[in-house]
CSV table of C-alpha atoms and ligand atoms in Angstrom, one decimal:
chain,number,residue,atom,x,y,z
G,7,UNK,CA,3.3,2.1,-5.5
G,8,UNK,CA,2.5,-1.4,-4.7
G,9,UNK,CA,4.2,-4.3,-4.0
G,10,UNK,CA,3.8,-7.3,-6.9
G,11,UNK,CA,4.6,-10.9,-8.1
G,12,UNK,CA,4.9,-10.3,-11.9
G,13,UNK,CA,7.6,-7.4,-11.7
G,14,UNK,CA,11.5,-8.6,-12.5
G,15,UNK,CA,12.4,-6.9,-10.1
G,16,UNK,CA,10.0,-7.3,-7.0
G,17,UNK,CA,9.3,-10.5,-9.3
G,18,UNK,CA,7.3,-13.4,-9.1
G,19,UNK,CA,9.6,-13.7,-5.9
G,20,UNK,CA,7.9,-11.6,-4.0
G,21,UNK,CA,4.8,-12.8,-3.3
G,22,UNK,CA,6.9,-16.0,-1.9
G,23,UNK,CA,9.3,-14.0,-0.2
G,24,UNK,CA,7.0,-12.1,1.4
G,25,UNK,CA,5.5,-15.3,2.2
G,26,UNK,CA,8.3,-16.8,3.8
G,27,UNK,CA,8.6,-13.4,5.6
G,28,UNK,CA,5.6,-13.8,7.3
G,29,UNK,CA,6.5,-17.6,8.4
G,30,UNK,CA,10.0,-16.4,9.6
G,31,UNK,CA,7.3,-13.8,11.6
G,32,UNK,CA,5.9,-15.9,13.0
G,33,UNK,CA,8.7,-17.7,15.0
G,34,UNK,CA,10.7,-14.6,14.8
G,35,UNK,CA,8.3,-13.1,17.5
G,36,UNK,CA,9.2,-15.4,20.1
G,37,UNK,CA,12.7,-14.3,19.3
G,38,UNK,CA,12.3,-10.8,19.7
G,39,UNK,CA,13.7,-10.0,23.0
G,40,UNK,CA,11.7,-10.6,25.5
G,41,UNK,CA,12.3,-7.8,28.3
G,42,UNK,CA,12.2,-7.5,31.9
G,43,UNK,CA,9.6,-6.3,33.6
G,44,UNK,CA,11.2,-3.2,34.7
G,45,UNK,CA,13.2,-2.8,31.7
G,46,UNK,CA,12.2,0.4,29.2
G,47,UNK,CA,9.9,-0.9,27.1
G,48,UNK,CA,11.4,-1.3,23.5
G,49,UNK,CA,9.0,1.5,22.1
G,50,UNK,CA,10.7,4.2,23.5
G,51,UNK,CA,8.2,5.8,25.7
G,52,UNK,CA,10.0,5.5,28.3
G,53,UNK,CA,8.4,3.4,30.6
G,54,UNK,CA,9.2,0.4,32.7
G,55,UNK,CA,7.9,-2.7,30.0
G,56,UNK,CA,5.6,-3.8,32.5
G,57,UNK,CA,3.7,-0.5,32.5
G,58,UNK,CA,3.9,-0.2,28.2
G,59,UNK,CA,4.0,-3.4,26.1
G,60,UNK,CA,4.4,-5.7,28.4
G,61,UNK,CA,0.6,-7.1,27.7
G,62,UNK,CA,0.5,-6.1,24.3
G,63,UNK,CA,3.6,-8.3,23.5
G,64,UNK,CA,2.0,-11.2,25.5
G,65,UNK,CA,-1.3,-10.6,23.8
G,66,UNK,CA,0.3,-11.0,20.4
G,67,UNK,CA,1.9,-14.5,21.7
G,68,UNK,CA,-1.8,-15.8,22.7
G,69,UNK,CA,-2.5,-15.4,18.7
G,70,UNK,CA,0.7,-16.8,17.6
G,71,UNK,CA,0.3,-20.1,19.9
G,72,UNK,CA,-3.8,-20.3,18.7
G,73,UNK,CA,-1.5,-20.1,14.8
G,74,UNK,CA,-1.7,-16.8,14.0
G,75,UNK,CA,0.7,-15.1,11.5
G,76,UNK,CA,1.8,-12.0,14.2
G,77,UNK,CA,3.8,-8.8,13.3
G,78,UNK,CA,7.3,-8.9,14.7
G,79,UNK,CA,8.5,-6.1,16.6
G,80,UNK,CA,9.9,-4.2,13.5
G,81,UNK,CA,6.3,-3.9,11.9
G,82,UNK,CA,4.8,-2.4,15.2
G,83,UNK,CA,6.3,1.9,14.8
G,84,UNK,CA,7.0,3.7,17.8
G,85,UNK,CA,5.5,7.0,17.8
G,86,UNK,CA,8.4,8.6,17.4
G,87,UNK,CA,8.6,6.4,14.0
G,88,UNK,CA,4.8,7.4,13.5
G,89,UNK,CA,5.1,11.3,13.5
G,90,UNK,CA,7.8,10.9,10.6
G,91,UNK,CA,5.7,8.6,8.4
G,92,UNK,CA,3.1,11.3,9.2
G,93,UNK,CA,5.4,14.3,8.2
G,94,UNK,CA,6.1,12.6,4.8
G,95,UNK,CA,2.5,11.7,4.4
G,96,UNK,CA,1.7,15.7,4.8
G,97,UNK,CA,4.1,15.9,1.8
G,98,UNK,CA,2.6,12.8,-0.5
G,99,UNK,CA,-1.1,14.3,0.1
G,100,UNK,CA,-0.1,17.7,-1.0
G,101,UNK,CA,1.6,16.4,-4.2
G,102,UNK,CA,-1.2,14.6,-5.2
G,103,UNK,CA,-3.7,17.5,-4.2
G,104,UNK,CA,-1.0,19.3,-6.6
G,105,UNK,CA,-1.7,17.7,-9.2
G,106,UNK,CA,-5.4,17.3,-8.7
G,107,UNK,CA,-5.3,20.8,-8.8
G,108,UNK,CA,-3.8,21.2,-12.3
G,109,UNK,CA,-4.4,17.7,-14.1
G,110,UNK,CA,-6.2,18.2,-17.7
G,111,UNK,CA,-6.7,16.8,-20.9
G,112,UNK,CA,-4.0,17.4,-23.1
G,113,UNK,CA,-1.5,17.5,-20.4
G,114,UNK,CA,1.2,14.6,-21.3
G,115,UNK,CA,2.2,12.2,-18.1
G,116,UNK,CA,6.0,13.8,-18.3
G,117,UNK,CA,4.0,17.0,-16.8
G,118,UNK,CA,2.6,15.0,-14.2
G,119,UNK,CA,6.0,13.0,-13.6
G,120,UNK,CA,7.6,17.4,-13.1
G,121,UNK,CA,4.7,18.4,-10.8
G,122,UNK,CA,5.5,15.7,-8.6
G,123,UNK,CA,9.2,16.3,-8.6
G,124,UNK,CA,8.9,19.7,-8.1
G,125,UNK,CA,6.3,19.3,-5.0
G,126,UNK,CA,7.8,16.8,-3.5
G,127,UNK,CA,11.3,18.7,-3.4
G,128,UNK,CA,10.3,21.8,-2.7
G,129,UNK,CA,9.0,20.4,0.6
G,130,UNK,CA,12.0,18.4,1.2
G,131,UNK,CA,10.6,15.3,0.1
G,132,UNK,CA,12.4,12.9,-2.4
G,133,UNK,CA,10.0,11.2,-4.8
G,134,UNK,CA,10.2,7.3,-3.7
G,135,UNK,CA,9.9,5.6,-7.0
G,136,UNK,CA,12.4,8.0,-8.6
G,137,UNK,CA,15.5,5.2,-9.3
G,138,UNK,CA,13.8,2.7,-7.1
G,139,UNK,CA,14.9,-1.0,-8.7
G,140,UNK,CA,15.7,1.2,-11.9
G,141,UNK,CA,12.3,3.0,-12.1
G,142,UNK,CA,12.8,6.2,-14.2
G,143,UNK,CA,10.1,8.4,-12.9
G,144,UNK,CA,8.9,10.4,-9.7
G,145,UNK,CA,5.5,8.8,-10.1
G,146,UNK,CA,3.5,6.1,-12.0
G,147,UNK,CA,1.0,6.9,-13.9
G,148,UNK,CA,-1.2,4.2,-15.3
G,149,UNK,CA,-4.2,5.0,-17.9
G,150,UNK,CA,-7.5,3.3,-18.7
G,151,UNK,CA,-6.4,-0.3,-19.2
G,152,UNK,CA,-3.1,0.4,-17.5
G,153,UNK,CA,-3.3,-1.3,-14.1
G,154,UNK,CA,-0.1,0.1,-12.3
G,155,UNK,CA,3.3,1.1,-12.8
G,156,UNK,CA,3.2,3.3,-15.9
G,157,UNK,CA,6.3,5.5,-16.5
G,158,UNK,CA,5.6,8.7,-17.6
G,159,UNK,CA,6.6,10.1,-21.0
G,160,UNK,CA,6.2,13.5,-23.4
G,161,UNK,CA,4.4,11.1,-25.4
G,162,UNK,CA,1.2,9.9,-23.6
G,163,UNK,CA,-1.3,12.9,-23.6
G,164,UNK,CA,-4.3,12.7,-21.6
G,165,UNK,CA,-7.8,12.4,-24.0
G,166,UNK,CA,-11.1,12.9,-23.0
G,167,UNK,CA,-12.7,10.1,-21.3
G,168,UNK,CA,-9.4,8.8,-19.9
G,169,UNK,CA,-9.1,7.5,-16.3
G,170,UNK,CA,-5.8,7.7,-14.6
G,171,UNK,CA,-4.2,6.4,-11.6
G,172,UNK,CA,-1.6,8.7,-10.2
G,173,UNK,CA,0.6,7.0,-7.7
G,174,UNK,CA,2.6,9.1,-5.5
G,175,UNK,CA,5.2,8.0,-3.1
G,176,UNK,CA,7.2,10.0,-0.6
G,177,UNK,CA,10.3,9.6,1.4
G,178,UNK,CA,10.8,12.1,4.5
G,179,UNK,CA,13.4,12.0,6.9
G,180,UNK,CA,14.5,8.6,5.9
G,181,UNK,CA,10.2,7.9,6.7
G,182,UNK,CA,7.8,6.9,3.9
G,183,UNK,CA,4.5,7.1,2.8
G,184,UNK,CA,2.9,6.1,-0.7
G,185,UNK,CA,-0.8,6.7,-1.9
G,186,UNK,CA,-3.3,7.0,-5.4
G,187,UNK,CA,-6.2,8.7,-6.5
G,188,UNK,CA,-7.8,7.9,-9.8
G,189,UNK,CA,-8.6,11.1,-12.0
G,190,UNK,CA,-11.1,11.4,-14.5
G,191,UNK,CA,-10.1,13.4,-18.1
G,192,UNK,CA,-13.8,15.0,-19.5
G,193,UNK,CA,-16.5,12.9,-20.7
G,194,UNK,CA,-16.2,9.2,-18.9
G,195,UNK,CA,-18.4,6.5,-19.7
G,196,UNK,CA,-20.5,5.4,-16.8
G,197,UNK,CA,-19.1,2.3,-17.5
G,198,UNK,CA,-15.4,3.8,-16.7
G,199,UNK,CA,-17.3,6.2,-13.9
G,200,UNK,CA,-18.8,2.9,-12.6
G,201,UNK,CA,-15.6,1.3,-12.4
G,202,UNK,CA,-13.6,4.5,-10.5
G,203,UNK,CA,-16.9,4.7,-7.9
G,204,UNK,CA,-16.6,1.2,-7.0
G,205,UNK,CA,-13.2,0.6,-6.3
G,206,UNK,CA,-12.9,3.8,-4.1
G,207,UNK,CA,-16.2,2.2,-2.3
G,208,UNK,CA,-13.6,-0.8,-2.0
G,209,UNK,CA,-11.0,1.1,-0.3
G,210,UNK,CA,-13.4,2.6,1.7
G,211,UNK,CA,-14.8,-0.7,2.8
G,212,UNK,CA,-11.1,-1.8,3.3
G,213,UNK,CA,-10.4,1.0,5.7
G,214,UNK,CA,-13.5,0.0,7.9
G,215,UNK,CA,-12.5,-3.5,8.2
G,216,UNK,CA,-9.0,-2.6,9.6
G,217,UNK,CA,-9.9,-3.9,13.1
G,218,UNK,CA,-7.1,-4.5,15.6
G,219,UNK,CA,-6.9,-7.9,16.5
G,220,UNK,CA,-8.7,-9.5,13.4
G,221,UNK,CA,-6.9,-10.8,10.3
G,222,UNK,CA,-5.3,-8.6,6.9
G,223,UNK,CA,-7.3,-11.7,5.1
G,224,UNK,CA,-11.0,-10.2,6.7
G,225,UNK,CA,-10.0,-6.9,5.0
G,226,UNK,CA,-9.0,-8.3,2.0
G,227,UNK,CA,-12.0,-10.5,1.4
G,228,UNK,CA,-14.2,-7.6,1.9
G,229,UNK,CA,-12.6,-5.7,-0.6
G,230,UNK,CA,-13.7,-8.4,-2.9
G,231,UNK,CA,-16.9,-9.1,-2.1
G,232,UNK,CA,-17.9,-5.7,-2.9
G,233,UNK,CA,-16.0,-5.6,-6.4
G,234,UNK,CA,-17.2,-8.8,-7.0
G,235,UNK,CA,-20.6,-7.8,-6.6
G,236,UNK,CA,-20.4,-5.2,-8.6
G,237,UNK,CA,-19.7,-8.1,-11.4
G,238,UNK,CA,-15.5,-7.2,-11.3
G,239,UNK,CA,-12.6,-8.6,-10.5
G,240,UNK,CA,-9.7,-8.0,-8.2
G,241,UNK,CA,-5.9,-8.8,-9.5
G,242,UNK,CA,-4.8,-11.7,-7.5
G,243,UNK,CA,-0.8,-11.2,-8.1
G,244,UNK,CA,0.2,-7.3,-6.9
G,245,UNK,CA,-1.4,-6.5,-3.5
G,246,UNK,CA,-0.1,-3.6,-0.7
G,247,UNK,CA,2.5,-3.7,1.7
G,248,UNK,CA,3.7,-2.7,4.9
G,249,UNK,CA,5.0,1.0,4.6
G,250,UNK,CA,6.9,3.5,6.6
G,251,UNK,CA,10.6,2.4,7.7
G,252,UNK,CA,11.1,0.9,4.5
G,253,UNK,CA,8.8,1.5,0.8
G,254,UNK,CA,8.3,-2.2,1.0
G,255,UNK,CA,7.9,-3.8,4.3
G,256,UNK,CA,5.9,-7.3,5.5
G,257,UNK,CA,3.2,-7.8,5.3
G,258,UNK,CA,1.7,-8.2,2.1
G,259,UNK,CA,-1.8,-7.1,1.5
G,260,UNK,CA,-3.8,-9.0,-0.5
G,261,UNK,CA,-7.4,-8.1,-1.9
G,262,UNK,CA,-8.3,-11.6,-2.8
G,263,UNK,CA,-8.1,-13.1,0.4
G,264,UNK,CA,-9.9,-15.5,2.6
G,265,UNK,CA,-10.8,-14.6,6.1
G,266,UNK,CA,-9.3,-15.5,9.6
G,267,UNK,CA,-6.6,-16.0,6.9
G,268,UNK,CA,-3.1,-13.4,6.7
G,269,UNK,CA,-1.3,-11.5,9.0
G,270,UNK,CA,-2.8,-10.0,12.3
G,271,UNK,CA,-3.6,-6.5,12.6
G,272,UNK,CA,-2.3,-4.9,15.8
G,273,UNK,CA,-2.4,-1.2,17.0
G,274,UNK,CA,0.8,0.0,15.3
G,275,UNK,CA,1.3,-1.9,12.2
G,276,UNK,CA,1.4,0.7,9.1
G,277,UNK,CA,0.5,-0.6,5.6
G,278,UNK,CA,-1.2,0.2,2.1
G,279,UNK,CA,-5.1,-0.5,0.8
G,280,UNK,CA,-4.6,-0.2,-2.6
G,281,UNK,CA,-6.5,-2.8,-4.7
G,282,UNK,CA,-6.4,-2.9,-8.8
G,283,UNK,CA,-10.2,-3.2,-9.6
G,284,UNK,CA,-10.8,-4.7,-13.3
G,285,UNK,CA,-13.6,-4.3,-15.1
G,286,UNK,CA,-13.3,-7.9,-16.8
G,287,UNK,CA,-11.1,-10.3,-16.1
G,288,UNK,CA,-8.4,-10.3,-13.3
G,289,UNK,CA,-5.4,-11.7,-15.7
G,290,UNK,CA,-2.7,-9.1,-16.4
G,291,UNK,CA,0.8,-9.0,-17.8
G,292,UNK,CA,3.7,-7.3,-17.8
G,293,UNK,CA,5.7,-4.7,-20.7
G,294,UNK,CA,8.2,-6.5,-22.7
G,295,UNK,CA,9.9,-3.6,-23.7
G,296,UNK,CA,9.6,-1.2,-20.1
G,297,UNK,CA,9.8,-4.1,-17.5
G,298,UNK,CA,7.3,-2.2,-16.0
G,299,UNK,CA,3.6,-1.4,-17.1
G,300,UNK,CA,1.4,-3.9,-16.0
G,301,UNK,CA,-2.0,-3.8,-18.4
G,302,UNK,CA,-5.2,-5.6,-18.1
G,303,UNK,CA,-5.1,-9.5,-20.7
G,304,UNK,CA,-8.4,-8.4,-22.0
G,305,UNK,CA,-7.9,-5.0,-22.4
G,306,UNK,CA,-10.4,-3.8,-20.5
G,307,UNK,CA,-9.9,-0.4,-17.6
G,308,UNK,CA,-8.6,-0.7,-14.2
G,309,UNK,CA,-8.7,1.6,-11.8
G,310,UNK,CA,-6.8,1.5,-8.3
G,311,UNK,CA,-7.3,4.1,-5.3
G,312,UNK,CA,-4.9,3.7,-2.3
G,313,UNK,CA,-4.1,5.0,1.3
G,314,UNK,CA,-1.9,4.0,3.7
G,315,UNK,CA,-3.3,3.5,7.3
G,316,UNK,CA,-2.1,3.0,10.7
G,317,UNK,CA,-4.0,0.5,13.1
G,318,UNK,CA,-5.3,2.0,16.0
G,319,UNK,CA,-7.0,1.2,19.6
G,320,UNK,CA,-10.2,1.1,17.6
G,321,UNK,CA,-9.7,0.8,13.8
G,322,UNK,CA,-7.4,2.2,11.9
G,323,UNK,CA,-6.2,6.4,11.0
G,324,UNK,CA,-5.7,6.9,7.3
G,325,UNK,CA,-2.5,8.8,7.3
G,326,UNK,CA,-1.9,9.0,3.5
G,327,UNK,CA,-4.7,9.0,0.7
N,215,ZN,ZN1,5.9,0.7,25.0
């Protein structure tokens, strides 16, 4: 579940909040404590500061004085704060291989919604969405021109040629974690096939360009360019998010970006790749009646794929998919 500017809830707010989040950042780094040398370092290993962060904190600084937008403290997880976003990942990537494994034409969403319920319970999960800002369901699940946050209901049945995005999120332990797959009912078009191919090519492009030290706005141009080429477009207005502590953390993640642009990327930082592909044009809008579904303006299919990833040393780890 993603984070979006066209929701009441999350509203047109959000993508200005979030803005002004990453400005507040940005000075708010400087005001994280700075520690003494020989102070345990705020991560928890247990190690004198000047044998743990110490560098990485003053690395961060060089960016922010060049300009950059930098993570504050609270975006970089510990790894004790890692192995639980990990444990509830274990529990988001075996509900959705649960319902991979029994998803079928004919079945309605409200099945989908009770697989995902059940799973996640069963293996001491709660189902994020489930009451989040007022959400009814465990799970969204959005259908052909559907480009996120569709409720699930006894009423929609799955048809042949359909393509669904199921999107599961998981709290843990008070950790969460939150990922998509797209699902294809019988006979697709290519067309439809295309569309599903290309933007998990994006997500896949996405996860290479997570580089430590580089900009979320690299990342998100890339994503682009390659749906872009493939003559589609990328909605502008919902993007990712930060993920783990919270459903919803900074920063967000946008997929029509502009390099050197957007947050940096540092060894620690835990967020979603989750763009909504469109076949045609990128203009959406929102349910009148739900306060929820999001569809395609021209009517034409979506599809969105998303994991969640953790920066690394060297790139990133997907953690959730
Ligand atoms: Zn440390």
């Amino acid at each position: 579940m993603f984070r979006c500017a066209v929701d009441p809830f999350c509203g047109s707010r959000f993508r200005f909040v979030s803005f002004q989040l990453q400005k507040e950042s940005a000075d708010m780094q400087f005001k994280d404590k700075k520690l003494d040398r020989n102070a345990p370092c705020w991560c928890g290993s247990g190690k004198k500061y000047k044998h743990c962060h110490m560098d990485f904190d003053e690395k961060i600084r060089e960016f922010e004085v060049k300009g950059f937008i930098v993570p504050e403290r609270k975006l970089i997880k510990t790894p004790e704060q890692v192995e639980g976003i990990k444990a509830s990942a274990k529990i988001n990537i075996a509900v959705l291989d649960e319902v991979a494994s029994k998803i079928k034409i004919g079945m309605s969403t409200e099945e989908i919604d009770r697989i995902v319920y059940d799973t996640t319970t069963k293996m001491g999960g709660i189902p994020a969405p489930l009451n989040y800002e007022g959400f009814p369901k465990s799970v969204c699940t959005s259908i052909n021109e559907e480009v996120c946050h569709g409720i699930p209901s006894p009423d929609v049945i799955l048809k042949d040629g359909d393509i669904i995005n199921v999107d599961v999120s998981t709290i843990y332990h008070g950790y969460f974690s939150d990922s998509s797959r797209m699902f294809c009912m019988g006979n697709v078009s290519p067309e439809k096939k295309k569309l599903v191919d290309v933007t998990k090519e994006c997500v896949e492009i996405g996860i290479k360009n997570v580089k430590p030290w580089t900009c979320l706005g690299d990342m998100g141009n890339a994503v682009h360019q390659h749906a872009v080429e493939n003559g589609y477009s990328v909605v502008r207005e919902i993007g990712g998010h930060g993920c783990g502590i919270e459903f919803h953390e900074d920063p967000w993640v946008s997929y029509v970006s502009v390099p050197g642009t957007e947050m940096l990327m540092v060894p620690g930082m835990c967020f979603t790749i989750e763009p909504m592909v469109n076949m045609g044009r990128d203009d959406i809008f929102q349910d009148e009646e739900n306060g929820w579904t999001i569809y395609t303006e021209d009517g034409l299919p979506s599809a969105q794929w998303e994991v969640q990833v953790l920066v690394t040393e060297n790139g990133c780890e997907v953690i959730a998919y």
